[in-house]
Amino acid sequence: MMTCPTCGEPYVYGTLFCLECGAYLLEAQAITTPPPQAMNTPIKRPTLPAWLQAIPDMPPLTEPELAEPAPPLSPEPALGNVTLRGSAGYAKGATPAGAARSVRLFITSSRRMVTLPMTHEVRIGRTDPKRNIYPDLDLTADGGLDAGVSRMHAALQFQDGEVMIVDLGSSNGTRVNGVELLPNRPQPLHDGDELELGALQIRVYLDAV
Amino acid sequence: MGSCESPLSSAYPLAVQLTPSRATLACLNAPQVLYVLAEIMPSQGMGGEGQGRGLASWPLNLCLLIDRSTSMKGPRLTQVKAAVNRLIDALGEADTLSIVTFSDRAEVILPAQRPVNKLIAKGKVQAVHAGGGTEIFQGLMYGLAELYKGREPHSINHLILLTDGRTYGDEEDCLALAQEAAPDGITISALGIGHEWNDDFLDRLAGITGGVSVFIEAEEQIVRFLDEHVRILDAAFAHHLRVQVYMQPGVELKSVFKLVPSAQPLVSDRDTVHLGTVPYGQQMSLLFEFVVQPHPEGYHHLFDLRFSAHIPMADQGPGTEDGEPGRTTSVQVVCDFAAPFAANVPQEAPPPRIVAALGQLSLYAMHERALHDVEHGQTTQATRRLQALASRLDHLGQTGLARTALAEADRLQRTGMLSEEGRKRLKYGTRALIAAAPEETSARNGGPDTR
């Protein structure tokens, strides 16, 4: 098997075109040897920045609450009586600011878990090769277009161990726990927060040290 | 391996060239896809421009199956009549024509006739009036019966269905009839007028027999389509072309698509795939998609393609008993396909012709998949696919089609349904792109060396 580098759709080896996004799959064919440099005009496609690519993420495709009760949280959060809509009793605000070291995002539509390091700003959106827009986290394969995710929708920023979300002037807006963000105004995120980009739901996990 | 002419190639009228998507297959522990482009063309000195036409013009044995349901009333029927009149005028002394109309009931208005009394035929056509529902089966049965009556050993037997509606409940029976007729060298083409007809059904009906299905959006196009259609038939160099696919264990045929002369999905679920006719001065291109299970290193025989066709012959050909000697002969070209498997296959760019063909085909396939999704209630996925298709079309400069795709994606999102109109425009529009793809095939020497 191989996968389409643009949209991640799996294909039988030897397939030449992706029927999901129309991408030419020649580059995905390299299995035994790296591609020779002389290739005839491969279609330009997004590349993740090296620092993001290096992170082994996405293997757990089951929602964590199904597998195990919770990500490493402090026992029972004493603080928050605030239970989130629809979630299995997560409390927010459980992790003190400054304690998080990595961010995990669980994208509900595709049941994909993405782990992000807190070293660089992570721009979230939808890849558009034609307009040369390559966000760090591409939500195309998660139904981003359908859910109204803008090409450059939002960004995660990290300051002193605190995680901030900022809406980059998206068409359909960004909400944290149902509260609409003003564009370009960073707002802190907490463990268990429910993030919505357009209609795309993402649950935020901040892993404590 | 690449070129597959029979040993007597110089004396043989047909040549087939196979181009695989990769010269060497990889030893994997998983299945892999192998595309094979098959190009069927007249051998050197045969069927070329000029030389061909004089040889023998094949008598046509045509049946027109005309929908006269209520919806045909007005300009549609008027245009159909005009088109049929032109067709009648163009018929020669040796040609046979029959005309069947149908609504709720079918009627043979012109039994198979040779030579055609043009005045009478036109009079019958003029008297057709619209009214009633659409039931194709009975008409198809009558039409095929007339074709069988008018059949000669070397005639081109063709039924043209002109319809604008859906037939309900008798689709499977119609397909069964087509399946029976195909081995007897009968092809069926379907011209769908307007937006309301069942494209899947007409595609299959035509695909089973090696005919074509065409979307006619505006009445004014009917005359031109029919003209063109008959002209191509009349210029047939080889007819009743068909291929039998014999696969070795571990090889599976996933699909066959006719790219040229007219783009048409073919029905691959039976051992003989009917391909229709090849016009003079042209070739036919087919794209096969195989799935190959893991093989150990070494050379492996994967499949045989056996092409058969009826060809008009001057005196010199290796005649067979089939047909009249000196007029027509039945030829066979057998292509064995074997390929090396190796553990370490350097990545190679597939032959440009295959990439070009698949690139065009993929647009059509994307749309087909979206339709499939819609049918299975997967609107989100279908919407996404249509949007991806739109951006690909836009990229290729097909702004009109791209706009249609976007509009349909939008409609799908809002209503969960596609419009009949958009669905057909996209289906036949993307299909037309395949046939219109610049024929790189003339630069045949540019092909890869597949030793």
mmCIF file of C-alpha atoms in Angstrom, chain A:
data_model
loop_
_atom_site.group_PDB
_atom_site.id
_atom_site.type_symbol
_atom_site.label_atom_id
_atom_site.label_comp_id
_atom_site.label_asym_id
_atom_site.label_seq_id
_atom_site.Cartn_x
_atom_site.Cartn_y
_atom_site.Cartn_z
ATOM 1 C CA MET A 1 0.000 0.000 0.000
ATOM 2 C CA MET A 2 0.963 3.576 -0.413
ATOM 3 C CA THR A 3 -0.762 6.801 0.424
ATOM 4 C CA CYS A 4 -1.441 9.959 -1.458
ATOM 5 C CA PRO A 5 0.989 12.553 -0.138
ATOM 6 C CA THR A 6 -1.582 15.305 -0.565
ATOM 7 C CA CYS A 7 -4.650 13.851 1.048
ATOM 8 C CA GLY A 8 -3.456 10.651 2.707
ATOM 9 C CA GLU A 9 -5.808 8.336 0.857
ATOM 10 C CA PRO A 10 -4.420 4.785 0.748
ATOM 11 C CA TYR A 11 -3.845 3.124 -2.615
ATOM 12 C CA VAL A 12 -2.591 -0.114 -4.020
ATOM 13 C CA TYR A 13 1.012 0.302 -4.985
ATOM 14 C CA GLY A 14 1.437 1.328 -8.604
ATOM 15 C CA THR A 15 -1.645 3.552 -8.717
ATOM 16 C CA LEU A 16 -0.812 6.693 -10.623
ATOM 17 C CA PHE A 17 -3.536 9.159 -9.762
ATOM 18 C CA CYS A 18 -5.361 9.921 -6.560
ATOM 19 C CA LEU A 19 -9.091 9.847 -7.102
ATOM 20 C CA GLU A 20 -9.683 11.880 -3.970
ATOM 21 C CA CYS A 21 -7.755 14.942 -4.904
ATOM 22 C CA GLY A 22 -6.481 14.220 -8.386
ATOM 23 C CA ALA A 23 -2.816 14.297 -7.400
ATOM 24 C CA TYR A 24 -0.258 12.496 -9.533
ATOM 25 C CA LEU A 25 1.153 9.770 -7.338
ATOM 26 C CA LEU A 26 4.487 9.082 -8.919
ATOM 27 C CA GLU A 27 6.461 10.279 -5.930
ATOM 28 C CA ALA A 28 4.555 8.061 -3.583
ATOM 29 C CA GLN A 29 5.805 5.047 -5.474
ATOM 30 C CA ALA A 30 9.299 5.117 -4.103
ATOM 31 C CA ILE A 31 9.464 2.106 -1.887
ATOM 32 C CA THR A 32 12.845 0.548 -2.187
ATOM 33 C CA THR A 33 15.052 3.346 -3.354
ATOM 34 C CA PRO A 34 14.883 7.073 -2.984
ATOM 35 C CA PRO A 35 13.680 8.780 -6.139
ATOM 36 C CA PRO A 36 16.390 9.803 -8.535
ATOM 37 C CA GLN A 37 16.737 13.547 -8.768
ATOM 38 C CA ALA A 38 15.881 13.667 -12.453
ATOM 39 C CA MET A 39 12.135 13.423 -12.351
ATOM 40 C CA ASN A 40 9.802 14.843 -14.849
ATOM 41 C CA THR A 41 7.992 17.688 -13.241
ATOM 42 C CA PRO A 42 6.382 16.219 -10.191
ATOM 43 C CA ILE A 43 3.355 18.057 -8.994
ATOM 44 C CA LYS A 44 4.309 20.520 -6.335
ATOM 45 C CA ARG A 45 2.854 19.517 -3.075
ATOM 46 C CA PRO A 46 2.970 20.713 0.454
ATOM 47 C CA THR A 47 5.807 19.682 2.635
ATOM 48 C CA LEU A 48 5.593 19.858 6.354
ATOM 49 C CA PRO A 49 8.399 21.746 7.955
ATOM 50 C CA ALA A 50 11.138 19.373 8.962
ATOM 51 C CA TRP A 51 10.652 19.938 12.667
ATOM 52 C CA LEU A 52 7.015 18.969 12.421
ATOM 53 C CA GLN A 53 7.615 16.053 10.135
ATOM 54 C CA ALA A 54 10.070 14.476 12.492
ATOM 55 C CA ILE A 55 7.466 13.960 15.158
ATOM 56 C CA PRO A 56 5.948 10.537 15.212
ATOM 57 C CA ASP A 57 2.320 11.313 15.667
ATOM 58 C CA MET A 58 -1.047 10.098 14.562
ATOM 59 C CA PRO A 59 -0.769 6.431 15.384
ATOM 60 C CA PRO A 60 -3.505 6.343 17.997
ATOM 61 C CA LEU A 61 -6.601 6.515 15.884
ATOM 62 C CA THR A 62 -8.950 5.691 18.686
ATOM 63 C CA GLU A 63 -10.182 8.473 20.793
ATOM 64 C CA PRO A 64 -8.153 8.370 23.963
ATOM 65 C CA GLU A 65 -11.163 8.300 26.208
ATOM 66 C CA LEU A 66 -12.135 5.038 24.622
ATOM 67 C CA ALA A 67 -8.770 3.479 25.147
ATOM 68 C CA GLU A 68 -7.902 4.888 28.491
ATOM 69 C CA PRO A 69 -9.773 7.265 30.704
ATOM 70 C CA ALA A 70 -7.667 10.313 30.198
ATOM 71 C CA PRO A 71 -4.356 11.667 29.103
ATOM 72 C CA PRO A 72 -1.952 12.029 31.987
ATOM 73 C CA LEU A 73 -3.904 14.385 34.104
ATOM 74 C CA SER A 74 -3.513 15.081 37.728
ATOM 75 C CA PRO A 75 -5.828 12.708 39.576
ATOM 76 C CA GLU A 76 -9.214 14.333 39.784
ATOM 77 C CA PRO A 77 -9.099 17.923 38.919
ATOM 78 C CA ALA A 78 -10.181 19.675 42.012
ATOM 79 C CA LEU A 79 -10.553 22.966 40.281
ATOM 80 C CA GLY A 80 -12.943 22.707 37.479
ATOM 81 C CA ASN A 81 -16.495 21.810 38.048
ATOM 82 C CA VAL A 82 -16.965 22.962 34.546
ATOM 83 C CA THR A 83 -17.827 19.962 32.503
ATOM 84 C CA LEU A 84 -17.622 20.325 28.804
ATOM 85 C CA ARG A 85 -20.449 19.737 26.474
ATOM 86 C CA GLY A 86 -20.431 16.301 25.033
ATOM 87 C CA SER A 87 -17.145 15.248 26.506
ATOM 88 C CA ALA A 88 -16.755 12.493 29.007
ATOM 89 C CA GLY A 89 -16.285 14.648 31.972
ATOM 90 C CA TYR A 90 -13.112 16.453 31.212
ATOM 91 C CA ALA A 91 -12.428 19.449 33.255
ATOM 92 C CA LYS A 92 -10.686 22.415 31.877
ATOM 93 C CA GLY A 93 -8.205 24.560 33.524
ATOM 94 C CA ALA A 94 -6.746 21.535 35.178
ATOM 95 C CA THR A 95 -3.262 22.113 33.984
ATOM 96 C CA PRO A 96 -1.623 25.142 35.447
ATOM 97 C CA ALA A 97 -0.211 27.518 32.896
ATOM 98 C CA GLY A 98 3.433 26.955 32.256
ATOM 99 C CA ALA A 99 3.277 23.241 32.835
ATOM 100 C CA ALA A 100 2.415 21.999 29.364
ATOM 101 C CA ARG A 101 5.142 20.600 27.185
ATOM 102 C CA SER A 102 3.379 19.287 24.162
ATOM 103 C CA VAL A 103 -0.015 19.761 22.622
ATOM 104 C CA ARG A 104 -2.153 17.035 21.254
ATOM 105 C CA LEU A 105 -5.120 17.777 19.102
ATOM 106 C CA PHE A 106 -7.833 15.233 18.545
ATOM 107 C CA ILE A 107 -9.723 15.955 15.355
ATOM 108 C CA THR A 108 -13.179 14.511 15.849
ATOM 109 C CA SER A 109 -14.241 14.168 12.205
ATOM 110 C CA SER A 110 -11.313 12.020 11.156
ATOM 111 C CA ARG A 111 -10.509 10.631 14.605
ATOM 112 C CA ARG A 112 -6.972 11.743 14.075
ATOM 113 C CA MET A 113 -4.625 12.616 16.893
ATOM 114 C CA VAL A 114 -1.904 15.107 16.110
ATOM 115 C CA THR A 115 0.946 15.771 18.460
ATOM 116 C CA LEU A 116 2.613 19.135 18.168
ATOM 117 C CA PRO A 117 5.770 20.337 19.833
ATOM 118 C CA MET A 118 5.648 23.694 21.474
ATOM 119 C CA THR A 119 8.631 25.152 19.749
ATOM 120 C CA HIS A 120 7.217 27.019 16.784
ATOM 121 C CA GLU A 121 3.961 28.618 15.919
ATOM 122 C CA VAL A 122 1.713 26.086 14.199
ATOM 123 C CA ARG A 123 -0.547 27.465 11.529
ATOM 124 C CA ILE A 124 -3.697 25.484 10.930
ATOM 125 C CA GLY A 125 -5.716 25.497 7.717
ATOM 126 C CA ARG A 126 -6.079 23.848 4.390
ATOM 127 C CA THR A 127 -3.368 23.312 1.844
ATOM 128 C CA ASP A 128 -3.979 25.018 -1.453
ATOM 129 C CA PRO A 129 -1.147 24.267 -3.834
ATOM 130 C CA LYS A 130 -2.579 26.625 -6.424
ATOM 131 C CA ARG A 131 -2.373 29.594 -4.151
ATOM 132 C CA ASN A 132 0.817 28.286 -2.633
ATOM 133 C CA ILE A 133 -0.691 28.073 0.817
ATOM 134 C CA TYR A 134 0.785 25.395 3.005
ATOM 135 C CA PRO A 135 -0.281 25.560 6.635
ATOM 136 C CA ASP A 136 1.722 23.509 9.101
ATOM 137 C CA LEU A 137 -1.305 21.471 9.996
ATOM 138 C CA ASP A 138 -3.458 20.658 6.982
ATOM 139 C CA LEU A 139 -7.055 19.780 7.783
ATOM 140 C CA THR A 140 -8.058 18.912 4.222
ATOM 141 C CA ALA A 141 -8.087 15.200 4.871
ATOM 142 C CA ASP A 142 -10.172 15.741 7.977
ATOM 143 C CA GLY A 143 -13.010 17.254 6.032
ATOM 144 C CA GLY A 144 -11.705 20.762 6.560
ATOM 145 C CA LEU A 145 -13.153 22.191 3.400
ATOM 146 C CA ASP A 146 -16.513 20.792 4.148
ATOM 147 C CA ALA A 147 -16.452 22.133 7.655
ATOM 148 C CA GLY A 148 -15.583 25.593 6.415
ATOM 149 C CA VAL A 149 -11.982 25.697 7.549
ATOM 150 C CA SER A 150 -10.171 28.558 5.869
ATOM 151 C CA ARG A 151 -6.882 28.060 4.092
ATOM 152 C CA MET A 152 -5.171 29.977 6.879
ATOM 153 C CA HIS A 153 -7.599 29.597 9.698
ATOM 154 C CA ALA A 154 -5.877 29.806 13.027
ATOM 155 C CA ALA A 155 -2.528 29.389 14.685
ATOM 156 C CA LEU A 156 -1.246 27.913 17.895
ATOM 157 C CA GLN A 157 1.331 30.028 19.622
ATOM 158 C CA PHE A 158 3.429 29.139 22.587
ATOM 159 C CA GLN A 159 4.595 31.591 25.185
ATOM 160 C CA ASP A 160 6.316 30.487 28.349
ATOM 161 C CA GLY A 161 4.740 27.098 28.257
ATOM 162 C CA GLU A 162 1.317 28.563 27.700
ATOM 163 C CA VAL A 163 -0.629 27.603 24.631
ATOM 164 C CA MET A 164 -2.504 30.318 22.792
ATOM 165 C CA ILE A 165 -4.918 30.035 19.942
ATOM 166 C CA VAL A 166 -5.365 32.894 17.532
ATOM 167 C CA ASP A 167 -7.873 33.163 14.756
ATOM 168 C CA LEU A 168 -6.199 34.432 11.605
ATOM 169 C CA GLY A 169 -9.252 36.197 10.227
ATOM 170 C CA SER A 170 -10.963 33.014 9.100
ATOM 171 C CA SER A 171 -14.242 33.102 7.201
ATOM 172 C CA ASN A 172 -16.163 30.879 9.556
ATOM 173 C CA GLY A 173 -14.533 31.772 12.788
ATOM 174 C CA THR A 174 -12.875 29.940 15.668
ATOM 175 C CA ARG A 175 -14.588 29.056 18.942
ATOM 176 C CA VAL A 176 -13.171 27.829 22.216
ATOM 177 C CA ASN A 177 -15.761 26.006 24.295
ATOM 178 C CA GLY A 178 -18.399 27.651 22.191
ATOM 179 C CA VAL A 179 -17.089 31.171 22.624
ATOM 180 C CA GLU A 180 -16.210 32.970 19.427
ATOM 181 C CA LEU A 181 -12.726 34.433 19.196
ATOM 182 C CA LEU A 182 -12.013 37.857 17.843
ATOM 183 C CA PRO A 183 -9.614 37.662 14.924
ATOM 184 C CA ASN A 184 -5.957 38.103 15.704
ATOM 185 C CA ARG A 185 -6.498 38.099 19.452
ATOM 186 C CA PRO A 186 -4.597 35.206 21.004
ATOM 187 C CA GLN A 187 -6.430 33.397 23.748
ATOM 188 C CA PRO A 188 -4.988 30.783 26.105
ATOM 189 C CA LEU A 189 -5.989 27.152 25.697
ATOM 190 C CA HIS A 190 -6.418 24.652 28.479
ATOM 191 C CA ASP A 191 -6.394 20.922 28.659
ATOM 192 C CA GLY A 192 -9.720 19.508 27.599
ATOM 193 C CA ASP A 193 -10.780 22.606 25.708
ATOM 194 C CA GLU A 194 -13.108 22.145 22.797
ATOM 195 C CA LEU A 195 -11.902 23.990 19.784
ATOM 196 C CA GLU A 196 -14.003 24.637 16.712
ATOM 197 C CA LEU A 197 -12.575 25.828 13.419
ATOM 198 C CA GLY A 198 -15.630 26.554 11.357
ATOM 199 C CA ALA A 199 -17.610 23.413 12.068
ATOM 200 C CA LEU A 200 -14.566 21.227 12.587
ATOM 201 C CA GLN A 201 -14.243 20.090 16.177
ATOM 202 C CA ILE A 202 -10.928 19.574 17.831
ATOM 203 C CA ARG A 203 -10.268 18.559 21.394
ATOM 204 C CA VAL A 204 -7.167 19.941 22.986
ATOM 205 C CA TYR A 205 -4.916 17.941 25.269
ATOM 206 C CA LEU A 206 -2.053 19.633 27.000
ATOM 207 C CA ASP A 207 0.354 17.112 28.372
ATOM 208 C CA ALA A 208 1.742 18.041 31.687
ATOM 209 C CA VAL A 209 5.401 17.716 32.411
#
